[in-house]
Coordinates of C-alpha atoms in Angstrom, one line a residue:
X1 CA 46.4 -0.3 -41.7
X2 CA 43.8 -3.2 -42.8
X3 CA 41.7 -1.9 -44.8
X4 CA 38.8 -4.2 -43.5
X5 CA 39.7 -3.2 -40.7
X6 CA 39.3 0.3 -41.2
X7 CA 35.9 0.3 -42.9
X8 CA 33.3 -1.5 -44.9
X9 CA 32.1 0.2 -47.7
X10 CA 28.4 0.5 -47.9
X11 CA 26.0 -0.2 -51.1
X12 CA 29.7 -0.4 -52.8
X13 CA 28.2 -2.0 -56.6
X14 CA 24.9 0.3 -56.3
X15 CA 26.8 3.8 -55.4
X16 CA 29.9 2.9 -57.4
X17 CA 27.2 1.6 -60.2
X18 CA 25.1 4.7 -59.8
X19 CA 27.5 7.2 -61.1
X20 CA 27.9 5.8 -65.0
X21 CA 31.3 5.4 -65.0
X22 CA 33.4 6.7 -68.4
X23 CA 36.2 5.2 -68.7
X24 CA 38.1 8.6 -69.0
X25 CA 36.2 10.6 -67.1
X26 CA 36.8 12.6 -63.7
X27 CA 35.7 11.7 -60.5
X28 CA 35.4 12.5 -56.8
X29 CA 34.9 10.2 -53.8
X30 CA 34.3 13.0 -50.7
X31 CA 34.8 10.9 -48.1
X32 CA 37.7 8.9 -48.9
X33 CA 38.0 6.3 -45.5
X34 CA 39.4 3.0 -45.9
X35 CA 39.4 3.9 -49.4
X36 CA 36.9 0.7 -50.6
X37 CA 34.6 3.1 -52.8
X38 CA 37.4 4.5 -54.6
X39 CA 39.1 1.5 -55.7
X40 CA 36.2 0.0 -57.1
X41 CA 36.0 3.4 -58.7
X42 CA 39.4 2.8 -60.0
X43 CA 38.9 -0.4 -62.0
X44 CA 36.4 1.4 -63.9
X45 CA 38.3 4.1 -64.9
X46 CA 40.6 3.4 -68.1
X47 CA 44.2 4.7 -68.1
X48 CA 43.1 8.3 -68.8
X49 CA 40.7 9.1 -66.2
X50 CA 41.2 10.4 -62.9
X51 CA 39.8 10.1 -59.2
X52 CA 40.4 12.9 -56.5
X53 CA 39.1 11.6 -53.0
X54 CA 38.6 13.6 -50.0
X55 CA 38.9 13.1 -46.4
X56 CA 40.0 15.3 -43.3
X57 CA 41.0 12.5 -41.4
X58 CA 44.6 11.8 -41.2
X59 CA 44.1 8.3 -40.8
X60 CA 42.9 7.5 -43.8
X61 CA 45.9 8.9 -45.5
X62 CA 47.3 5.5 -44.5
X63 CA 44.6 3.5 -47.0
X64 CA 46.7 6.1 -50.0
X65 CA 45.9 4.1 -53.6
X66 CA 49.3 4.0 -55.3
X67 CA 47.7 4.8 -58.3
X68 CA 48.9 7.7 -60.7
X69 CA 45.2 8.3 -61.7
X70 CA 44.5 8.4 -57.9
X71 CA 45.1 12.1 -56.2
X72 CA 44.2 12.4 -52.2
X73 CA 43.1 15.9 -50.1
X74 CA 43.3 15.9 -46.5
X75 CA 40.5 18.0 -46.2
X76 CA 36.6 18.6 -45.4
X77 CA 35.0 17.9 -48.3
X78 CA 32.8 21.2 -47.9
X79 CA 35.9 22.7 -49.4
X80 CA 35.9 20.4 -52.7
X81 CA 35.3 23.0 -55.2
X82 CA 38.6 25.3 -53.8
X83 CA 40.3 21.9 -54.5
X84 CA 39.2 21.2 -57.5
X85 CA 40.4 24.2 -59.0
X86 CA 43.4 23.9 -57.1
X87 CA 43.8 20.7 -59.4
X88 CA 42.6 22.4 -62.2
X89 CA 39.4 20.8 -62.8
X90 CA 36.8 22.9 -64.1
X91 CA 34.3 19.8 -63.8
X92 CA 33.9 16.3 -63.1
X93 CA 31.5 13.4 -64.2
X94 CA 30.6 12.0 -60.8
X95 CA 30.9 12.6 -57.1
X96 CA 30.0 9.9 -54.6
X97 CA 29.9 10.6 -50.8
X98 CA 29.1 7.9 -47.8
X99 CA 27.7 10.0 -45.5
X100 CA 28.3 9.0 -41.5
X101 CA 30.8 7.9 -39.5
X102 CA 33.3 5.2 -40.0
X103 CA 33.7 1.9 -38.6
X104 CA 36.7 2.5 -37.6
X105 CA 35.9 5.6 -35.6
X106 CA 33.6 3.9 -34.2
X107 CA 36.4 0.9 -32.8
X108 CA 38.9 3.7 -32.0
X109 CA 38.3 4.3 -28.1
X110 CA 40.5 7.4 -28.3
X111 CA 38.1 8.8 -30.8
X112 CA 35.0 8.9 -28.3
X113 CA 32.5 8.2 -31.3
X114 CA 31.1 4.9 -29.6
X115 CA 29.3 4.8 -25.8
X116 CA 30.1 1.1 -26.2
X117 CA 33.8 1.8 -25.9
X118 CA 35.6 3.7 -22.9
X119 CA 37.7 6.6 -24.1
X120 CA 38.3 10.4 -23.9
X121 CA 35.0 12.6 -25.5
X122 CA 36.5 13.5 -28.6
X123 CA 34.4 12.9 -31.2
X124 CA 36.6 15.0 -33.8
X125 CA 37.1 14.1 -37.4
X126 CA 39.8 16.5 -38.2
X127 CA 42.2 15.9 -34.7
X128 CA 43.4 19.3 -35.7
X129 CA 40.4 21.3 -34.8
X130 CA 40.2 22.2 -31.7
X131 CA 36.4 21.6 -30.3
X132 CA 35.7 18.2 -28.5
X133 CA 32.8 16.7 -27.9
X134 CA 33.9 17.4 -23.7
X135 CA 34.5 21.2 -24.8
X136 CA 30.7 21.3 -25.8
X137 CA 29.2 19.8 -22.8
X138 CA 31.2 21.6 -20.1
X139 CA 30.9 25.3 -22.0
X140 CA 28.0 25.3 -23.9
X141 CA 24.9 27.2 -22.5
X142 CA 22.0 24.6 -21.1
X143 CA 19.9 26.7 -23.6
X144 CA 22.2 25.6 -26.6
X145 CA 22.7 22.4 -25.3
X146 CA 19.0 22.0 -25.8
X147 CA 18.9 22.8 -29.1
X148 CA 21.7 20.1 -30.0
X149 CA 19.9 17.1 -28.8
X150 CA 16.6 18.1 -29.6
X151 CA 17.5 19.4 -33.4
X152 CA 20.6 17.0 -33.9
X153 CA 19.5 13.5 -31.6
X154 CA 15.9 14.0 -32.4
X155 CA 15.4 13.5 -28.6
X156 CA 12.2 14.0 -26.8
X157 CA 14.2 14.6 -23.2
X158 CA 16.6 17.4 -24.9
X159 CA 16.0 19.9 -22.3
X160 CA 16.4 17.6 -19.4
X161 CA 19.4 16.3 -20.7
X162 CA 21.1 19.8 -21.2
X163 CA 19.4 20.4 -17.5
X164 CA 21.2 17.2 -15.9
X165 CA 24.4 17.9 -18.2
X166 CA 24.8 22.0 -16.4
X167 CA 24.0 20.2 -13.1
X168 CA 26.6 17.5 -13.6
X169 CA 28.9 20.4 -14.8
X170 CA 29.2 22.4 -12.1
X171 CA 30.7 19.6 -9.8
X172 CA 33.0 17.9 -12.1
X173 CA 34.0 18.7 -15.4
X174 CA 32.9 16.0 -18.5
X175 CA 35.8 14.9 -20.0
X176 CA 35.0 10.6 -20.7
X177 CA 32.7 8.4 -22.2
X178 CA 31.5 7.1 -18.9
X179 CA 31.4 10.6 -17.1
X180 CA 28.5 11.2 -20.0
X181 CA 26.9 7.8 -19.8
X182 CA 26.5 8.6 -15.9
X183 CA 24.6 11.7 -17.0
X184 CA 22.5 9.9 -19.4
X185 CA 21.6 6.5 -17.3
X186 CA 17.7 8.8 -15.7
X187 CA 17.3 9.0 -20.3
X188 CA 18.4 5.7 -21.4
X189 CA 15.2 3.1 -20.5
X190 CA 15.9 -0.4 -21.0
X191 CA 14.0 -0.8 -23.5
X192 CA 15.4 2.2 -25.8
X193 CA 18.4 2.6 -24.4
X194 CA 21.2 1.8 -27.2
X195 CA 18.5 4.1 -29.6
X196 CA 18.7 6.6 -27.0
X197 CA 22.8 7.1 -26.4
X198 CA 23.1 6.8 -30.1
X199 CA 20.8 9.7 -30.9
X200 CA 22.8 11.5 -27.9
X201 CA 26.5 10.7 -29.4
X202 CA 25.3 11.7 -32.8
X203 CA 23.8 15.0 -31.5
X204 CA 27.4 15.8 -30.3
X205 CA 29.2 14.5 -33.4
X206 CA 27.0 16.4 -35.7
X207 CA 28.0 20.0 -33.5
X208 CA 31.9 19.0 -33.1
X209 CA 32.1 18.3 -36.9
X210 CA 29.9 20.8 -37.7
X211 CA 28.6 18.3 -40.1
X212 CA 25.1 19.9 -41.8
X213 CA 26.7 22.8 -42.7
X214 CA 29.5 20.6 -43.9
X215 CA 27.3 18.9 -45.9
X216 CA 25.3 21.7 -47.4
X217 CA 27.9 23.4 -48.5
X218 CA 29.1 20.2 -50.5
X219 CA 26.4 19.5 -51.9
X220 CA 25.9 22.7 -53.1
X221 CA 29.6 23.2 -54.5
X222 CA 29.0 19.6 -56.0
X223 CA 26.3 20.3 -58.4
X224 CA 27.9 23.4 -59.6
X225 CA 31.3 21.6 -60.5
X226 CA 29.2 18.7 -62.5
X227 CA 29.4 18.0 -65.7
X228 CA 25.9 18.7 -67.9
X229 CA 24.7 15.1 -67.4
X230 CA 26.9 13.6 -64.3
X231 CA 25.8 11.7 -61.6
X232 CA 25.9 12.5 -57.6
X233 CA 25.8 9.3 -55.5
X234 CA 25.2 10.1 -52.1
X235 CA 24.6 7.3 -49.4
X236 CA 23.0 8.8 -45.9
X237 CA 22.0 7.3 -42.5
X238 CA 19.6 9.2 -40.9
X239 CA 17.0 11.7 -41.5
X240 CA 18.8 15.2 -40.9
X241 CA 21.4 14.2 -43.7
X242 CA 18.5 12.3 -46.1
X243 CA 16.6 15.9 -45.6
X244 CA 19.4 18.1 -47.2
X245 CA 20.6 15.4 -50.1
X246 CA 16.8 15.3 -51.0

């Protein structure tokens, strides 16, 4: 797989920058992707130091660094300190995470992360795990559905959303990118309308993925595994993740 393909790494010399490299010291990129932040990780490091990177995605098991310093988990990263003592590492130097979704989710119809592409409403990270983004809107409750957009897409029109999404419901069952773009066409105006389906799709991402929680429990585990003077690089996109990491 092309790795510029797969996924441009953001603010790569400022978060790579911001963690203070040592040339021997141990380090963590959480969310691993196309694997741009950790190589530029790696030609920092000198021969003795080592990088663990994280990612539940089996996809990006295909961007693997043939590296002997270089060690990949398929896994959440909300599970990074188990891991980390799993590698015997007591403690690390730096941890940098690029919050978000990739751009290669984003190009993969099959994923369902885009409502520019058609494609089944997936929206899962981990294609293990069973919830899709279709499992949410045809069984959730109207009431919970509510609460998705108006806590996770920030949207005004939350409850009539989760209103016209029961109604849809109830005479054919959601399963595609278009069946939920039909749904949405009374909420998307003109005018706001790409602002308005993205705030919708990342409502439903954030509840598949469970991804706050994720993210808590990460950033929690993270600043008990640093080192007495390490650094935490975190890069975030919108205001429910910049909320936690601050």
């Amino acid at each position: 797989m092309n790795l510029k393909i797969y996924h441009i790494p953001a603010l790569l010399q400022e978060s790579v920058g911001g963690l203070n490299i040592r040339p021997d010291g141990v380090y963590v990129d959480v969310t691993f992707g196309g694997g741009g932040h950790s190589k530029e990780i790696l030609k920092r490091l000198g021969k003795n130091g080592r990088l663990l990177a994280f990612d539940q995605d089996e996809d990006a098991y295909q961007n693997h660094i043939p590296d002997p310093r270089f060690t990949f988990v398929k896994s959440n990263f909300r599970f990074l300190k188990n891991f980390l003592r799993y590698h015997r590492i007591d403690e690390v130097d730096g941890i940098l995470a690029d919050l978000g979704v990739s751009s290669h989710h984003f190009d993969d119809s099959d994923r369902g992360f885009s409502f520019r592409l058609p494609g089944d409403l997936d929206m899962r990270m981990n294609r293990l795990s069973r919830k899709t983004a279709a499992d949410v809107l045809n069984e959730y409750s109207e009431e919970k559905l509510s609460d998705i957009f108006f806590f996770y897409g920030e949207l005004k029109s939350a409850r009539k959303i989760a209103t016209a999404v029961s109604a849809y419901r109830r005479s054919k069952k959601i399963g595609t990118v278009s069946d939920f773009l039909e749904i949405m066409k009374p909420f998307a105006f003109r005018e706001k309308e790409n602002k308005t389906l993205a705030q919708a799709f990342q409502a439903l991402r954030i509840e598949v993925n469970d991804e706050l929680e994720a993210l808590e429990e990460m950033l929690f585990q993270g600043l008990e595994m640093l080192k007495p003077g390490g650094r935490f690089s975190v890069i975030s996109y919108h205001s429910l993740e910049d909320r936690l990491v601050k």
